[in-house]
XYZ file of C-alpha atoms in Angstrom:
418
model
C 176.169 79.210 96.309
C 177.238 76.800 97.710
C 176.631 76.395 102.388
C 180.453 77.595 102.912
C 180.081 80.338 100.651
C 177.229 81.991 102.079
C 178.696 81.161 105.832
C 182.223 82.727 104.894
C 180.056 85.871 102.742
C 178.194 86.177 105.671
C 181.027 86.198 108.458
C 183.050 88.549 105.509
C 180.116 90.894 105.788
C 179.600 91.178 108.803
C 183.304 91.602 109.626
C 183.126 94.430 106.964
C 180.364 95.891 108.152
C 181.206 96.023 112.191
C 184.840 97.798 110.815
C 182.569 100.566 109.362
C 181.222 101.324 112.382
C 184.262 101.088 114.309
C 186.269 103.339 111.863
C 183.439 105.910 112.148
C 183.016 105.734 116.032
C 186.961 105.878 116.393
C 187.054 108.988 114.176
C 184.395 111.166 115.577
C 185.987 111.023 119.252
C 188.794 111.389 117.330
C 188.256 113.940 115.557
C 185.758 116.028 118.563
C 188.426 115.844 121.225
C 191.153 117.277 118.731
C 189.143 119.690 118.086
C 187.732 119.883 121.849
C 191.363 120.213 122.981
C 192.355 123.191 120.415
C 189.589 125.103 121.176
C 190.162 125.375 124.563
C 193.949 126.067 124.161
C 192.938 129.379 121.245
C 190.382 130.484 123.982
C 193.442 129.851 127.057
C 195.174 132.735 124.363
C 192.608 134.514 123.532
C 192.033 135.233 126.857
C 195.082 135.951 127.694
C 194.921 138.509 123.972
C 191.846 140.398 125.633
C 194.050 140.735 128.913
C 197.498 141.862 127.728
C 194.632 144.525 125.279
C 192.671 145.844 127.486
C 196.666 146.630 129.108
C 197.317 147.681 126.620
C 199.910 145.905 125.128
C 199.294 142.895 121.855
C 201.272 140.328 121.124
C 202.528 139.703 117.504
C 199.774 137.325 116.757
C 197.451 139.060 117.852
C 195.080 140.311 115.312
C 193.170 143.726 116.519
C 189.855 144.504 114.399
C 191.082 142.278 111.390
C 189.139 142.841 107.664
C 189.135 139.243 106.458
C 187.878 136.725 109.331
C 184.897 134.092 108.145
C 182.545 134.963 108.495
C 180.249 132.957 110.814
C 183.375 133.857 113.892
C 182.985 137.341 113.047
C 178.182 136.752 113.435
C 178.988 135.643 116.571
C 181.787 138.481 117.733
C 179.715 141.118 116.184
C 176.417 139.097 118.665
C 179.030 140.559 121.470
C 179.817 136.855 122.167
C 182.970 134.839 122.528
C 183.469 132.185 119.682
C 186.210 129.538 118.032
C 185.255 128.738 114.096
C 187.676 126.051 112.322
C 187.764 126.839 109.147
C 188.661 124.126 106.352
C 187.857 126.552 103.037
C 191.703 126.918 102.100
C 195.159 125.334 101.699
C 195.360 124.825 105.363
C 192.683 124.405 107.792
C 192.873 126.754 109.978
C 191.241 126.888 113.546
C 189.480 131.345 114.847
C 189.131 132.308 117.983
C 187.814 136.496 118.132
C 185.920 138.260 121.108
C 185.525 141.992 121.502
C 186.859 144.498 123.515
C 185.588 147.870 123.564
C 185.237 149.008 119.836
C 188.291 146.669 118.840
C 187.347 143.155 117.775
C 190.217 140.500 119.191
C 190.658 137.060 116.704
C 193.722 134.668 117.248
C 194.132 131.823 115.195
C 196.357 128.762 114.769
C 197.501 126.147 112.384
C 194.855 123.108 112.384
C 197.023 121.452 109.970
C 198.899 119.128 112.367
C 195.278 117.780 114.040
C 193.863 116.651 110.486
C 197.303 115.353 109.804
C 196.733 112.969 112.506
C 193.426 111.745 111.774
C 194.380 111.343 107.867
C 197.673 109.148 109.689
C 194.857 106.965 111.995
C 192.043 106.531 108.877
C 194.544 105.063 107.007
C 195.379 102.814 109.773
C 191.736 102.332 110.388
C 191.217 100.927 107.086
C 194.408 98.785 106.808
C 192.823 97.375 110.750
C 189.865 97.383 109.784
C 190.943 95.606 106.190
C 193.339 92.656 107.637
C 190.124 92.371 110.165
C 187.328 91.877 107.338
C 190.451 88.789 105.501
C 190.697 87.323 108.723
C 187.485 86.875 109.788
C 187.155 85.679 105.492
C 189.220 82.682 106.486
C 188.130 82.061 109.257
C 184.714 81.737 108.468
C 186.401 80.880 105.009
C 186.956 77.202 107.958
C 184.619 76.954 110.668
C 182.427 76.802 107.251
C 184.415 74.130 105.246
C 184.504 72.109 107.856
C 180.840 72.781 109.055
C 180.235 71.571 104.698
C 182.184 69.067 104.721
C 180.490 66.686 107.659
C 176.624 68.321 106.326
C 177.981 66.775 101.952
C 179.621 63.323 104.766
C 175.756 63.439 105.858
C 173.925 64.278 102.258
C 175.965 61.186 100.899
C 175.671 58.426 103.328
C 171.838 59.321 102.950
C 171.804 58.300 99.507
C 174.090 55.156 100.144
C 171.855 54.028 102.373
C 168.444 55.599 99.283
C 170.561 53.529 96.797
C 171.270 50.382 99.055
C 174.367 49.972 100.708
C 172.249 49.455 103.958
C 176.006 48.791 105.919
C 176.610 52.670 105.081
C 177.956 55.039 108.657
C 178.737 58.630 109.848
C 181.886 58.420 111.602
C 181.273 60.509 115.201
C 183.089 63.059 115.914
C 182.034 63.554 119.353
C 180.187 67.374 120.349
C 177.133 68.809 121.001
C 176.631 70.688 118.015
C 173.517 70.257 115.478
C 175.915 68.741 113.317
C 176.468 65.362 115.842
C 172.484 65.822 116.261
C 172.146 65.418 113.127
C 175.949 62.290 112.815
C 173.193 59.795 115.325
C 170.450 60.783 113.571
C 171.277 59.437 110.350
C 172.801 55.968 111.801
C 169.394 55.817 114.051
C 167.626 55.592 111.188
C 170.012 53.521 108.111
C 170.019 50.857 111.459
C 166.144 51.078 112.238
C 166.286 50.801 108.077
C 168.457 47.766 107.874
C 166.717 45.998 110.512
C 163.365 46.578 109.231
C 164.550 45.574 105.158
C 166.188 42.338 106.689
C 163.470 41.305 108.620
C 161.062 42.400 105.515
C 163.492 39.609 103.416
C 163.588 36.979 105.786
C 159.429 37.024 105.976
C 159.644 36.905 102.307
C 162.385 34.180 101.230
C 160.442 32.278 104.813
C 157.202 32.389 102.908
C 158.068 31.263 100.170
C 160.380 28.694 101.062
C 157.300 27.555 103.040
C 155.128 27.674 100.170
C 157.739 25.243 97.777
C 156.921 22.647 99.084
C 153.436 22.758 98.565
C 153.633 24.142 95.577
C 155.423 21.164 94.130
C 152.503 19.052 95.253
C 150.164 20.817 93.794
C 151.654 21.286 90.965
C 152.438 17.292 90.259
C 148.784 17.240 91.544
C 147.666 18.392 88.397
C 149.049 16.070 86.740
C 147.506 12.781 87.413
C 144.691 14.740 86.193
C 142.242 13.536 83.979
C 142.948 15.354 81.448
C 139.153 18.228 80.425
C 139.379 21.922 80.717
C 138.714 22.227 84.681
C 142.414 20.575 84.782
C 143.718 22.763 82.528
C 142.657 25.010 84.188
C 144.356 24.161 88.004
C 146.885 23.157 85.973
C 147.514 26.640 84.872
C 146.461 28.236 88.610
C 149.277 25.872 89.503
C 151.773 27.179 87.470
C 151.616 30.673 88.310
C 150.985 29.769 91.941
C 155.196 28.200 91.624
C 156.097 31.133 89.046
C 154.933 33.979 92.001
C 157.092 31.803 94.161
C 159.947 31.522 92.466
C 160.022 35.299 91.907
C 159.589 36.170 95.750
C 162.516 33.711 95.722
C 164.936 35.726 93.720
C 164.124 38.604 94.756
C 164.745 38.252 98.442
C 168.141 36.585 96.932
C 168.743 39.919 95.055
C 167.367 41.596 98.270
C 171.041 40.232 99.331
C 174.875 40.878 98.250
C 175.911 37.643 97.970
C 174.372 37.409 94.223
C 177.662 37.883 91.488
C 177.692 37.553 88.140
C 179.642 35.176 86.110
C 180.462 37.176 82.794
C 181.265 35.567 79.563
C 181.762 37.306 75.751
C 178.681 37.467 73.714
C 177.207 38.961 71.021
C 174.117 41.750 73.127
C 171.825 41.023 69.241
C 172.064 37.281 69.852
C 170.449 38.069 73.865
C 167.938 39.975 73.257
C 166.591 37.606 70.846
C 167.176 34.658 72.712
C 165.475 36.571 75.697
C 162.466 38.157 73.536
C 162.011 34.497 72.157
C 161.733 33.576 75.721
C 158.778 36.468 76.587
C 156.814 34.682 73.286
C 157.075 31.831 74.856
C 154.795 32.242 78.318
C 152.785 33.677 75.701
C 153.310 37.461 76.001
C 152.982 38.566 72.235
C 154.836 39.405 68.868
C 158.018 42.266 69.515
C 159.779 42.964 67.095
C 163.640 43.053 67.612
C 165.734 45.814 65.769
C 169.220 45.375 65.553
C 171.398 48.929 65.103
C 174.403 48.374 66.420
C 175.204 45.292 67.235
C 178.483 44.365 70.110
C 180.138 42.338 71.815
C 180.102 42.223 75.025
C 181.375 40.360 78.609
C 178.381 40.112 81.717
C 176.493 37.124 82.559
C 174.569 36.389 79.530
C 171.644 34.569 82.245
C 171.149 37.972 84.123
C 170.637 40.158 81.013
C 167.626 37.858 78.861
C 166.259 37.748 82.234
C 166.527 41.745 81.993
C 165.211 42.107 78.747
C 162.457 38.771 78.737
C 160.800 40.357 81.583
C 160.944 43.817 80.447
C 159.201 42.679 76.795
C 156.846 40.540 79.387
C 155.642 43.863 80.960
C 155.348 45.311 78.227
C 153.077 43.339 77.053
C 151.301 43.284 80.667
C 150.654 46.414 81.725
C 150.875 48.230 78.393
C 150.160 47.531 74.993
C 151.610 46.915 70.750
C 153.319 47.281 69.103
C 156.099 46.190 71.602
C 159.443 46.786 70.230
C 162.799 45.679 71.166
C 166.059 48.063 69.691
C 170.177 47.351 70.311
C 172.255 50.144 69.711
C 175.936 49.048 70.612
C 175.872 48.494 74.136
C 172.136 49.763 74.804
C 168.736 47.756 74.300
C 165.296 49.822 74.689
C 162.277 48.004 74.713
C 159.674 50.235 73.935
C 155.077 49.989 73.858
C 152.361 51.472 72.765
C 150.420 51.557 75.843
C 149.538 54.834 78.683
C 152.725 54.449 80.095
C 154.272 54.190 83.468
C 153.060 55.563 86.353
C 154.278 58.748 87.563
C 155.379 56.554 90.675
C 157.944 54.367 88.970
C 159.218 56.724 87.195
C 159.992 59.134 90.201
C 160.770 56.281 92.667
C 162.299 53.464 90.959
C 159.897 50.032 90.632
C 158.410 48.715 93.882
C 157.815 45.410 94.553
C 154.556 44.588 95.122
C 153.515 47.887 94.359
C 152.569 47.774 89.990
C 150.949 51.571 90.046
C 147.857 49.444 88.556
C 145.197 47.237 89.719
C 146.675 43.151 88.585
C 150.339 41.821 89.555
C 152.613 42.094 91.873
C 155.236 43.918 90.684
C 157.419 41.778 91.077
C 158.886 41.662 87.086
C 160.290 45.137 87.008
C 162.042 44.960 90.675
C 163.642 41.375 89.495
C 165.068 43.460 86.104
C 166.005 46.119 88.400
C 167.568 44.044 90.998
C 169.759 41.825 88.112
C 170.570 45.203 86.653
C 171.687 46.305 90.136
C 174.284 42.662 90.172
C 174.737 43.393 86.129
C 176.731 47.171 87.265
C 174.515 48.082 83.849
C 171.799 51.174 84.000
C 167.601 50.653 84.208
C 165.884 54.019 83.236
C 162.555 54.179 83.145
C 160.702 56.621 80.826
C 158.066 58.072 79.266
C 158.843 58.836 75.425
C 157.607 62.665 73.355
C 154.465 60.713 70.878
C 153.253 57.940 73.914
C 154.513 54.622 74.826
C 156.658 53.432 77.609
C 160.977 52.648 76.992
C 163.011 50.858 79.353
C 166.625 50.983 78.909
C 169.263 48.566 79.495
C 173.033 50.222 79.636
C 175.526 47.853 78.864
C 177.986 50.066 78.346
C 180.240 49.368 80.638
C 180.681 45.385 79.567
C 181.467 46.237 76.133
C 183.963 44.080 74.568
C 186.777 45.711 71.079
C 186.260 43.582 68.808
C 183.591 41.084 65.569
C 179.776 39.872 66.695
C 179.948 37.561 65.466
C 176.897 34.827 65.350
C 176.446 32.453 68.595
C 176.479 28.993 66.952
C 173.107 27.904 68.751
C 173.151 25.574 72.206
C 171.299 22.297 72.523
C 167.584 23.610 73.529
C 168.167 25.880 71.935
C 166.313 27.453 69.920
C 167.489 29.345 66.280
C 167.471 32.672 65.681
C 164.017 35.003 64.713
């Protein structure tokens, strides 16, 4: 049940309860007032009838020693009291009054049907008023709840956009000093602070990488002129790793921005996958098995797709374990390994740079893959399927185009199909 429904039901129920309570109070007060007025009038008639009987004159509507009167009235009269009693046992309600004068019982009565009819009409009017008032309160309550719910939903949608990386999203202030207005200000302030912090972080990351580019290039060049031997190989290997890391940091900084655009073309997904796996194998990460269940043509940026898949395969060997399989099924590519699975932090919050869930690496591979998928408009998800291991799924279904996939010709410098 949504907030709007809850508020509407609460206001309607409150209005109905108030209407019932007010109706009961009005009914009781009116019935009491009517009965008191009728009793006073009948007691006045009884007093006149007693005086007339004492004078030896009995009116036609005065009952002297009647055989049938209500039991409670007879008891009160026999006890020497002057009493009234409302009898509702018959088809017509009757108000009785009685008193004793010597050995005689003097009784007068009057139909109470007019008062009962008036009370019924009052009850009907109260029901109508209560029903209309409750309906009106319910409509007003739902309207107010709808307005508040829309403002809250707008806040929630804006917060979700910010959480998904749209740091330009803001709520439009509508004035006022209520709690929702304060929430609007708080969300906008949070977004401003978060955007400023992330921008500063991006600038620091980019600046550091740029500053390192020149000395790293010099280090790589110097390593190439070292005399052959194991120490030279170790220096060259470390220099290449530093250079690759620097390039990854620069790529992350670019993907954090909004200037990246996909250069799309029509490609065969199976061939893109084989090329990506071969690139990972060239890096010495191991051999992955490629399975093409259903190949297809996709209109996408082939370089970015290959980058994503190569990073997924590299991550599978580095942090997972053999066997590593890559399956192409229509517009979906699944990379699965036989390792311990993704850490809970990655499954809950997605890839985060400089955090892998393990003690090795800076966690840039999956971060770059997620950023490239975002540029392509593709979905990249991570899961630990039943049976163990980890599985990353790249969904390019939106980029699939009709047509029979044909093998792509090898380009200059590209190895042939695996």
